[in-house]
Coordinates of C-alpha atoms in Angstrom, one line a residue:
M1 CA 0.0 0.0 0.0
L2 CA 2.7 2.4 1.0
G3 CA 4.9 1.4 -2.0
L4 CA 2.2 2.0 -4.6
G5 CA 1.3 5.3 -2.9
V6 CA 4.9 6.5 -3.1
V7 CA 5.1 5.4 -6.8
F8 CA 2.0 7.4 -7.6
E9 CA 3.3 10.4 -5.7
V10 CA 6.6 10.3 -7.5
L11 CA 4.7 10.1 -10.8
A12 CA 2.6 13.1 -9.8
T13 CA 5.7 15.0 -9.0
L14 CA 7.2 14.4 -12.4
I15 CA 3.9 14.8 -14.4
A16 CA 2.0 17.4 -12.5
P17 CA 3.9 20.6 -13.4
S18 CA 3.3 20.1 -17.1
V19 CA -0.3 19.1 -16.6
L20 CA -1.0 22.1 -14.3
G21 CA 0.5 24.4 -16.9
W22 CA -1.5 22.9 -19.7
Y23 CA -4.9 22.3 -18.0
F24 CA -5.2 25.1 -15.4
T25 CA -4.8 28.8 -15.6
P26 CA -3.3 30.7 -12.7
P27 CA -5.6 33.0 -10.8
Q28 CA -6.0 36.5 -12.2
G29 CA -5.1 39.3 -9.9
G30 CA -2.2 41.6 -9.6
V31 CA 0.5 42.2 -12.2
V32 CA 1.9 38.7 -12.7
M33 CA 4.7 40.0 -15.0
M34 CA 6.2 42.2 -12.3
K35 CA 5.5 40.2 -9.2
G36 CA 5.0 36.4 -9.5
D37 CA 4.5 35.5 -5.9
D38 CA 0.8 34.8 -6.2
A39 CA 1.3 32.7 -9.3
V40 CA 4.1 30.7 -7.7
R41 CA 2.2 30.2 -4.4
W42 CA -0.8 29.0 -6.4
G43 CA 1.3 26.7 -8.5
M44 CA 3.0 25.1 -5.5
N45 CA -0.3 24.7 -3.7
R46 CA -1.8 22.9 -6.7
L47 CA 1.3 20.7 -7.0
I48 CA 1.1 19.7 -3.3
Q49 CA -2.7 19.0 -3.7
T50 CA -1.9 16.8 -6.8
Q51 CA 0.8 14.9 -4.9
T52 CA -1.5 14.3 -2.0
L53 CA -4.3 13.1 -4.2
A54 CA -2.0 10.8 -6.2
F55 CA -0.6 9.3 -3.0
A56 CA -4.2 8.6 -1.7
I57 CA -5.2 7.0 -5.0
G58 CA -2.0 4.9 -5.1
A59 CA -2.5 3.8 -1.4
V60 CA -6.1 2.8 -2.0
L61 CA -5.1 0.9 -5.2
G62 CA -2.3 -0.8 -3.3
L63 CA -4.7 -1.8 -0.5
V64 CA -7.1 -3.3 -3.0
I65 CA -4.3 -5.2 -4.7
A66 CA -2.9 -6.4 -1.4
L67 CA -6.4 -7.6 -0.2
R68 CA -7.0 -9.3 -3.6
W69 CA -3.7 -11.2 -3.7
R70 CA -3.3 -12.1 0.0
P71 CA -2.9 -15.7 0.8
K72 CA -6.1 -17.4 1.9
T73 CA -6.2 -18.9 5.4
A74 CA -6.6 -22.7 5.6
T75 CA -10.0 -23.9 6.5
S76 CA -10.6 -26.8 8.9
G77 CA -11.0 -29.2 6.0
E78 CA -7.6 -28.3 4.6
L79 CA -5.7 -28.7 7.9
P80 CA -3.9 -32.0 8.7
P81 CA -5.7 -34.2 11.2
A82 CA -4.6 -33.7 14.8
S83 CA -2.6 -36.6 16.3
K84 CA -4.6 -38.7 18.7
T85 CA -1.7 -40.1 20.6
P86 CA 0.3 -37.7 22.8
T87 CA 4.0 -37.4 22.1
P88 CA 6.2 -39.0 24.8
P89 CA 8.1 -36.6 27.0
A90 CA 11.8 -36.1 26.3
P91 CA 14.1 -38.4 28.3
V92 CA 15.6 -36.7 31.4
G93 CA 19.2 -37.4 32.2
P94 CA 21.1 -37.0 35.5
G95 CA 20.4 -33.7 37.3
G96 CA 17.0 -33.3 35.6
R97 CA 18.6 -32.1 32.3
T98 CA 17.6 -33.3 28.8
P99 CA 20.3 -34.8 26.6
T100 CA 20.2 -31.7 24.3
S101 CA 20.4 -29.0 27.1
V102 CA 23.7 -27.4 27.8

């Protein structure tokens, strides 16, 4: 989920400036040729909004893919049968230690 979100955000960072320049027009107001603060502030705000939206879309898509491809849990019919006989305890040596203990 996080990986796909980051991939979409990186793609938005690379693609968004050209799309914003082509699709949107900056707000009218003030003399943009002499002072471009408003246009730059608007452009950066739109870039951040685009990155956030792309991250959210990528994260949701990643979650859907992860839930779709997750391994299915085994049902009771697929599990091996439980052993009816208990396993014998490990032999205890001198001093109450098992042969494999150190």
